[in-house]
Amino acid sequence: MTALCPAPTAAVSGVAELTGPSRFGPDLSPVCRIDGTVLVTDPALVDSLLTDRRLHAARPGPRWWAGRQEREAAAFYAAWPMFSDDAVHAAGRTLAKSAVDAALARLSRPEVASIVASALRPGASVHDWAGGEARAIVRLVLARWAGVDGAQLTGLEGFAHVVLDELAVVGSTRSRRRRLLAARDEVAALLLGVAVEGGPGGSPAGGPAAAGSGVSDVAVPAAAGAPASTPPLAESAGGGFAASTEAGLVGPYAAALRAGTLPPDVVLGSFAQVITGLLDPLIAAVAAVPLVLAAGALDEVETTNAQVATTLGLASPFRFTSRFAAEEMVVDGVRVRSGERLVLHLGAASLAKIERGETARLPYFGVGAHYCLGARVATLVVGEVIEALAGRTVEVHACSVLPTLFLRFARLDVSYV
């Protein structure tokens, strides 16, 4: 099922239909159960529950009779900062923040503006912006930010798509878990190929990785079930990344994986969250810019920060976030059992604030300890795309989104002159 926007332009309500609670049906209650999950769409309730201490982010562990593969996949996700709490969360988030901050030094506003300008097409032809300019912009930005080349970025894209496909579907299957764990191990091998200055198998800063510096040659504790040989993806990438600990996002993660001071799943889970968050979700955010401009939603918004906030609020890439009840509780008359999952509709909460004229501290990036690690990169990129299209005549001719938990445009036909 897809949601269509009228052509050639869309009303603000048309933008909201992509991410608002109406996508689930016109008679949806503020709190209801859908497929065994408690869905919360009321904006005020979402705001209060995001900081409710009775809820936590950590997923429940696998059932005691679960097989090795299911336990392994659960352990991988449990190490993500967004799916963990306490010490594991602190370790993964600290590593991610240091890597993101170091990588941001490589990404200046003029560079992003140049990337955006190079991706725009001359003329007014109608084409798929989501699959064209939006994807090209994000890939170029991420390649520069992470310190990787095109072939290496393609490998990371494949990993991100496997992870997002697994996250977007309720109820994991054996085949999806198998693909997930294989992709995780391939990325581990790629990171182990990074040249870490002064580390085992490393090379001088900026130089190529030492010969034979793959998984089997580095004394790093492998994730449970990791293959003994280097996966095909690492081989196709030419033996790993040629990067130092100072060169882009991958360096700090490579150093952490080699050092072995953190469990491999904590390092890989932290890396996976950053990479997946800055591929498909950022593509969706960039893709939404023409939609929001054509709707006239930014006509009365004066500052760049407010324009970015409005754009991301109307078309939140992460439309939902999950929390789990630490104890039995009642939410708007609905009884929630201990350990039960609640899905909070961030898109609905953000939209409600925009309708009231509020653009500060919208919840689409999360709050508190689980605030989005890539928020600064996303804000920078979306701001430059808005700036590049400002003053042009932007028309949306057709728009459809995929019915997943993350905003994904199946197609977004636009023209701009």
Coordinates of C-alpha atoms in Angstrom, one line a residue, residues 14-417:
G14 CA -0.4 15.9 2.1
V15 CA 3.1 15.9 3.6
A16 CA 1.7 14.9 7.0
E17 CA -0.2 12.0 5.5
L18 CA 3.2 10.3 4.8
T19 CA 4.2 10.2 8.4
G20 CA 1.1 10.9 10.5
P21 CA -1.0 8.4 12.4
S22 CA -3.7 8.5 9.7
R23 CA -1.5 6.0 7.8
F24 CA -2.8 3.3 10.2
G25 CA -6.5 4.1 9.7
P26 CA -8.9 7.0 10.3
D27 CA -10.2 5.6 13.6
L28 CA -6.9 5.0 15.3
S29 CA -7.0 5.5 19.1
P30 CA -4.3 7.6 20.9
V31 CA -3.1 4.3 22.4
C32 CA -3.9 0.9 20.8
R33 CA -2.6 -2.6 20.2
I34 CA -1.6 -3.5 16.7
D35 CA -0.2 -7.0 16.0
G36 CA 0.7 -7.5 19.7
T37 CA 2.5 -4.1 20.1
V38 CA 1.2 -1.1 22.0
L39 CA 1.2 1.9 19.5
V40 CA 1.2 5.4 21.0
T41 CA 0.2 8.2 18.5
D42 CA -1.0 10.9 20.9
P43 CA 1.7 13.6 20.7
A44 CA 1.4 14.6 24.4
L45 CA 1.7 11.0 25.5
V46 CA 4.7 10.4 23.2
D47 CA 6.4 13.4 24.7
S48 CA 5.9 12.2 28.3
L49 CA 6.8 8.6 27.6
L50 CA 10.1 9.4 26.0
T51 CA 11.4 10.5 29.4
D52 CA 9.4 8.1 31.5
R53 CA 11.7 6.2 33.8
R54 CA 9.4 3.1 33.8
L55 CA 10.4 2.5 30.2
H56 CA 13.8 1.5 28.9
A57 CA 15.4 1.0 25.5
A58 CA 17.0 -2.4 26.0
R59 CA 15.3 -5.2 24.1
P60 CA 14.2 -8.3 26.1
G61 CA 16.7 -11.2 25.8
P62 CA 15.9 -14.2 23.6
R63 CA 13.8 -17.0 25.0
W64 CA 15.7 -19.6 27.0
W65 CA 15.2 -22.2 24.3
A66 CA 16.4 -20.0 21.5
G67 CA 19.0 -21.3 19.1
R68 CA 22.6 -20.1 18.7
Q69 CA 21.8 -17.9 15.7
E70 CA 18.9 -16.2 17.5
R71 CA 21.0 -15.5 20.6
E72 CA 23.8 -14.2 18.5
A73 CA 21.6 -11.7 16.6
A74 CA 20.0 -10.6 19.9
A75 CA 23.4 -10.0 21.4
F76 CA 24.4 -7.9 18.4
Y77 CA 21.3 -5.7 18.7
A78 CA 21.6 -5.5 22.5
A79 CA 24.9 -3.8 22.0
W80 CA 23.5 -0.9 19.9
P81 CA 23.4 2.4 21.9
M82 CA 19.7 2.8 20.8
F83 CA 18.8 -0.7 22.1
S84 CA 20.8 -0.7 25.3
D85 CA 21.0 1.0 28.7
D86 CA 23.6 1.4 31.5
A87 CA 27.2 0.4 31.0
V88 CA 26.8 -1.2 27.5
H89 CA 24.9 1.9 26.3
A90 CA 27.6 4.3 27.8
A91 CA 30.4 2.4 26.1
G92 CA 28.9 2.2 22.7
R93 CA 27.7 5.8 22.8
T94 CA 31.0 7.2 24.0
L95 CA 32.8 5.4 21.2
A96 CA 30.2 6.6 18.6
K97 CA 30.4 10.2 19.8
S98 CA 34.2 10.3 19.7
A99 CA 34.2 8.8 16.2
V100 CA 31.4 11.1 14.9
D101 CA 33.0 14.2 16.3
A102 CA 36.4 13.3 14.8
A103 CA 34.8 12.6 11.4
L104 CA 32.9 15.9 11.5
A105 CA 36.3 17.7 11.3
R106 CA 36.5 16.3 7.7
L107 CA 33.1 17.8 6.7
S108 CA 32.9 21.5 6.3
R109 CA 29.8 23.4 5.2
P110 CA 31.4 24.6 1.9
E111 CA 32.2 21.0 1.1
V112 CA 28.7 19.9 1.7
A113 CA 27.4 22.8 -0.4
S114 CA 29.7 21.8 -3.2
I115 CA 28.5 18.2 -3.1
V116 CA 24.9 19.3 -3.2
A117 CA 25.5 21.6 -6.1
S118 CA 27.3 18.9 -8.1
A119 CA 24.3 16.5 -7.6
L120 CA 21.6 18.9 -8.9
R121 CA 20.5 18.4 -12.5
P122 CA 20.2 21.2 -15.1
G123 CA 16.8 21.7 -16.7
A124 CA 13.3 20.9 -15.5
S125 CA 12.9 17.3 -16.4
V126 CA 10.6 15.2 -14.1
H127 CA 12.6 12.4 -12.4
D128 CA 12.9 10.4 -9.2
W129 CA 14.7 12.7 -6.8
A130 CA 14.8 10.1 -4.0
G131 CA 16.6 7.6 -6.1
G132 CA 18.7 10.2 -7.9
E133 CA 19.9 13.4 -6.2
A134 CA 19.0 12.4 -2.6
R135 CA 20.9 9.1 -2.8
A136 CA 23.9 10.7 -4.6
I137 CA 24.2 13.5 -2.1
V138 CA 24.2 11.2 0.9
R139 CA 26.6 8.8 -0.6
L140 CA 29.1 11.5 -1.4
V141 CA 28.7 13.1 2.0
L142 CA 29.1 9.8 3.8
A143 CA 32.1 8.8 1.7
R144 CA 33.9 12.0 2.7
W145 CA 32.7 11.9 6.3
A146 CA 33.6 8.3 6.9
G147 CA 36.9 8.4 5.0
V148 CA 36.0 5.6 2.5
D149 CA 36.0 5.3 -1.3
G150 CA 33.1 4.4 -3.5
A151 CA 33.7 0.6 -3.5
Q152 CA 34.0 0.5 0.3
L153 CA 30.9 2.6 0.7
T154 CA 29.0 0.2 -1.4
G155 CA 29.9 -2.6 1.0
L156 CA 28.7 -0.5 3.9
E157 CA 25.4 0.3 2.1
G158 CA 24.8 -3.4 1.7
F159 CA 25.3 -3.9 5.4
A160 CA 23.0 -1.0 6.3
H161 CA 20.3 -2.3 4.0
V162 CA 20.4 -5.8 5.6
V163 CA 20.2 -4.3 9.0
L164 CA 17.3 -1.9 8.2
D165 CA 15.4 -4.7 6.5
E166 CA 15.8 -6.8 9.6
L167 CA 14.7 -3.9 11.9
A168 CA 11.7 -2.9 9.7
V169 CA 10.0 -6.3 9.8
V170 CA 8.2 -7.5 12.9
G171 CA 9.2 -11.1 13.6
S172 CA 12.7 -12.1 12.6
T173 CA 13.2 -15.2 10.4
R174 CA 16.1 -17.6 10.3
S175 CA 17.2 -16.5 6.8
R176 CA 17.1 -12.8 7.7
R177 CA 19.2 -13.5 10.9
R178 CA 21.7 -15.4 8.8
R179 CA 22.1 -12.5 6.4
L180 CA 22.4 -10.1 9.3
L181 CA 25.2 -12.1 11.0
A182 CA 27.0 -12.6 7.8
A183 CA 26.9 -8.9 7.0
R184 CA 28.1 -8.1 10.6
D185 CA 31.1 -10.4 10.1
E186 CA 31.9 -8.9 6.8
V187 CA 32.0 -5.4 8.3
A188 CA 34.2 -6.7 11.1
A189 CA 36.7 -8.0 8.6
L190 CA 36.6 -4.7 6.7
L191 CA 37.3 -2.8 9.9
L192 CA 40.1 -5.1 10.8
G193 CA 41.7 -4.2 7.5
V194 CA 41.9 -0.5 8.5
A195 CA 45.5 0.7 9.1
V196 CA 45.7 1.7 12.7
E197 CA 48.6 3.9 13.5
G198 CA 50.9 2.1 15.9
G199 CA 48.5 -0.9 16.2
P200 CA 49.0 -4.5 15.3
G201 CA 49.1 -5.0 11.5
G202 CA 48.8 -1.2 11.2
S203 CA 50.6 1.2 8.9
P204 CA 51.5 4.9 9.0
A205 CA 48.7 7.3 9.0
G206 CA 47.0 7.5 5.6
G207 CA 49.0 4.5 4.3
P208 CA 47.6 1.2 3.0
A209 CA 46.7 -1.6 5.4
A210 CA 49.5 -4.0 6.0
A211 CA 49.5 -7.1 3.8
G212 CA 47.7 -10.0 5.4
S213 CA 46.0 -7.8 8.0
G214 CA 42.7 -9.6 7.7
V215 CA 40.6 -11.3 10.4
S216 CA 42.8 -14.4 10.6
D217 CA 46.0 -12.3 11.2
V218 CA 44.8 -10.0 14.0
A219 CA 44.5 -11.2 17.6
V220 CA 41.1 -9.7 18.2
P221 CA 38.3 -11.7 19.8
A222 CA 35.9 -12.5 17.0
A223 CA 32.1 -12.2 17.5
A224 CA 30.5 -15.5 18.3
G225 CA 30.1 -17.6 15.3
A226 CA 32.3 -15.4 13.1
P227 CA 33.8 -17.3 10.1
A228 CA 37.5 -18.3 10.2
S229 CA 38.2 -16.9 6.8
T230 CA 37.9 -13.4 5.5
P231 CA 34.4 -12.9 4.0
P232 CA 34.0 -12.1 0.3
L233 CA 33.0 -8.5 0.9
A234 CA 36.4 -7.7 2.5
E235 CA 38.2 -9.5 -0.4
S236 CA 36.3 -7.5 -3.0
A237 CA 37.2 -4.2 -1.2
G238 CA 40.9 -4.9 -1.8
G239 CA 41.8 -6.1 1.6
G240 CA 40.2 -3.4 3.7
F241 CA 40.1 0.3 4.2
A242 CA 43.2 2.4 3.7
A243 CA 42.6 4.8 6.6
S244 CA 44.3 5.9 9.9
T245 CA 42.7 6.4 13.2
E246 CA 42.5 10.1 12.3
A247 CA 41.0 9.6 8.8
G248 CA 37.2 9.6 9.0
L249 CA 34.7 7.7 10.9
V250 CA 36.1 4.2 10.4
G251 CA 39.5 4.8 12.0
P252 CA 38.3 5.0 15.7
Y253 CA 36.2 1.9 15.2
A254 CA 39.0 0.0 13.7
A255 CA 41.3 0.9 16.5
A256 CA 38.7 -0.1 19.1
L257 CA 38.1 -3.5 17.4
R258 CA 41.8 -4.2 17.3
A259 CA 42.5 -3.1 20.8
G260 CA 40.0 -5.6 22.2
T261 CA 39.2 -3.5 25.2
L262 CA 35.5 -3.5 24.3
P263 CA 33.4 -6.6 23.4
P264 CA 33.3 -6.9 19.6
D265 CA 29.5 -6.6 19.5
V266 CA 29.7 -3.3 21.4
V267 CA 32.1 -1.9 18.7
L268 CA 30.1 -3.4 15.8
G269 CA 26.7 -2.4 17.3
S270 CA 27.8 1.2 17.8
F271 CA 29.3 1.3 14.2
A272 CA 26.1 -0.3 12.8
Q273 CA 23.9 2.3 14.4
V274 CA 25.9 5.2 13.0
I275 CA 26.2 3.8 9.5
T276 CA 22.5 2.7 9.2
G277 CA 21.3 5.9 10.6
L278 CA 23.2 8.0 8.1
L279 CA 22.3 6.1 4.9
D280 CA 18.6 5.3 4.3
P281 CA 17.2 7.7 7.0
L282 CA 19.3 10.6 5.7
I283 CA 18.4 9.8 2.1
A284 CA 14.7 10.0 3.2
A285 CA 15.4 13.4 4.9
V286 CA 17.1 14.8 1.9
A287 CA 14.4 13.3 -0.4
A288 CA 11.7 15.1 1.7
V289 CA 13.1 18.6 1.0
P290 CA 11.3 19.1 -2.4
L291 CA 8.1 17.8 -1.0
V292 CA 8.1 20.2 1.9
L293 CA 9.2 23.2 -0.3
A294 CA 6.5 22.4 -2.9
A295 CA 3.9 22.3 -0.1
G296 CA 4.8 25.8 0.9
A297 CA 5.6 24.6 4.4
L298 CA 8.7 26.7 4.6
D299 CA 7.3 29.9 3.1
E300 CA 6.8 31.6 6.5
V301 CA 9.8 30.0 8.2
E302 CA 12.7 32.5 8.4
T303 CA 15.8 30.9 9.9
T304 CA 17.7 27.9 8.4
N305 CA 17.5 26.0 11.7
A306 CA 13.7 26.4 11.8
Q307 CA 13.5 25.3 8.2
V308 CA 15.5 22.2 8.8
A309 CA 13.5 21.4 11.9
T310 CA 10.2 21.8 10.0
T311 CA 11.4 19.6 7.2
L312 CA 12.6 16.8 9.5
G313 CA 9.5 17.2 11.7
L314 CA 7.1 16.9 8.8
A315 CA 8.9 13.9 7.3
S316 CA 10.7 12.3 10.2
P317 CA 13.1 9.6 8.8
F318 CA 12.7 7.7 12.1
R319 CA 8.9 7.9 12.4
F320 CA 8.9 5.6 15.4
T321 CA 11.0 4.6 18.4
S322 CA 10.6 1.6 20.7
R323 CA 10.6 1.4 24.5
F324 CA 10.0 -1.5 26.8
A325 CA 8.1 -1.5 30.1
A326 CA 10.2 -2.2 33.1
E327 CA 7.1 -2.8 35.2
E328 CA 3.4 -3.1 34.6
M329 CA 1.8 0.2 33.8
V330 CA -1.4 1.8 32.4
V331 CA -1.1 4.2 29.4
D332 CA -4.3 6.1 28.6
G333 CA -6.4 3.3 29.9
V334 CA -4.4 0.5 28.1
R335 CA -2.7 -1.9 30.5
V336 CA 0.9 -2.6 29.5
R337 CA 2.6 -5.7 30.9
S338 CA 6.2 -5.7 32.2
G339 CA 8.6 -6.3 29.3
E340 CA 6.0 -5.4 26.7
R341 CA 7.0 -3.2 23.8
L342 CA 5.6 0.3 23.1
V343 CA 6.1 2.0 19.8
L344 CA 6.1 5.8 20.1
H345 CA 5.1 7.7 17.0
L346 CA 7.8 10.4 16.8
G347 CA 6.4 11.7 13.5
A348 CA 3.0 12.5 15.1
A349 CA 4.6 14.2 18.1
S350 CA 6.8 16.4 15.8
L351 CA 3.9 17.3 13.5
A352 CA 1.7 18.4 16.4
K353 CA 4.4 20.8 17.6
I354 CA 4.9 22.2 14.1
E355 CA 1.2 22.8 13.8
R356 CA 1.5 24.9 17.0
G357 CA 4.3 26.9 15.5
E358 CA 7.0 25.2 17.7
T359 CA 10.2 24.1 15.9
A360 CA 12.6 23.9 18.9
R361 CA 13.5 20.6 20.4
L362 CA 11.3 18.5 18.1
P363 CA 11.4 14.8 19.1
Y364 CA 12.4 13.3 15.7
F365 CA 16.0 13.0 16.9
G366 CA 15.0 11.5 20.2
V367 CA 15.8 12.9 23.7
G368 CA 18.3 12.6 26.4
A369 CA 20.8 9.7 26.4
H370 CA 19.3 8.3 23.2
Y371 CA 19.5 11.6 21.2
C372 CA 20.5 10.9 17.6
L373 CA 24.3 10.6 17.2
G374 CA 24.1 11.8 13.6
A375 CA 21.9 14.8 14.3
R376 CA 24.6 17.4 13.4
V377 CA 25.4 15.7 10.1
A378 CA 21.8 15.4 9.2
T379 CA 21.1 19.0 10.1
L380 CA 24.1 20.2 8.0
V381 CA 23.2 18.2 4.9
V382 CA 19.4 19.0 5.0
G383 CA 20.2 22.7 5.5
E384 CA 22.4 22.9 2.5
V385 CA 19.8 21.1 0.3
I386 CA 17.2 23.6 1.4
E387 CA 19.5 26.4 0.6
A388 CA 20.4 25.0 -2.9
L389 CA 16.7 24.6 -3.8
A390 CA 15.5 27.9 -2.3
G391 CA 14.5 30.3 -5.0
R392 CA 13.8 27.5 -7.5
T393 CA 10.3 26.4 -8.7
V394 CA 9.9 23.0 -7.2
E395 CA 7.1 20.7 -8.2
V396 CA 6.2 17.3 -6.9
H397 CA 4.5 15.2 -9.6
A398 CA 4.1 11.9 -7.8
C399 CA 5.1 10.6 -4.4
S400 CA 4.8 7.2 -2.7
V401 CA 6.3 5.7 0.5
L402 CA 6.9 2.2 1.5
P403 CA 4.9 0.9 4.5
T404 CA 7.8 0.4 6.9
L405 CA 8.8 1.8 10.4
F406 CA 11.4 4.0 8.7
L407 CA 10.5 6.6 6.1
R408 CA 11.4 5.2 2.7
F409 CA 10.3 6.7 -0.5
A410 CA 9.3 4.2 -3.2
R411 CA 9.3 7.1 -5.6
L412 CA 9.4 10.8 -5.6
D413 CA 9.0 12.4 -9.0
V414 CA 10.0 16.1 -9.0
S415 CA 11.1 18.9 -11.2
Y416 CA 12.9 22.1 -10.3
V417 CA 14.1 25.1 -12.2

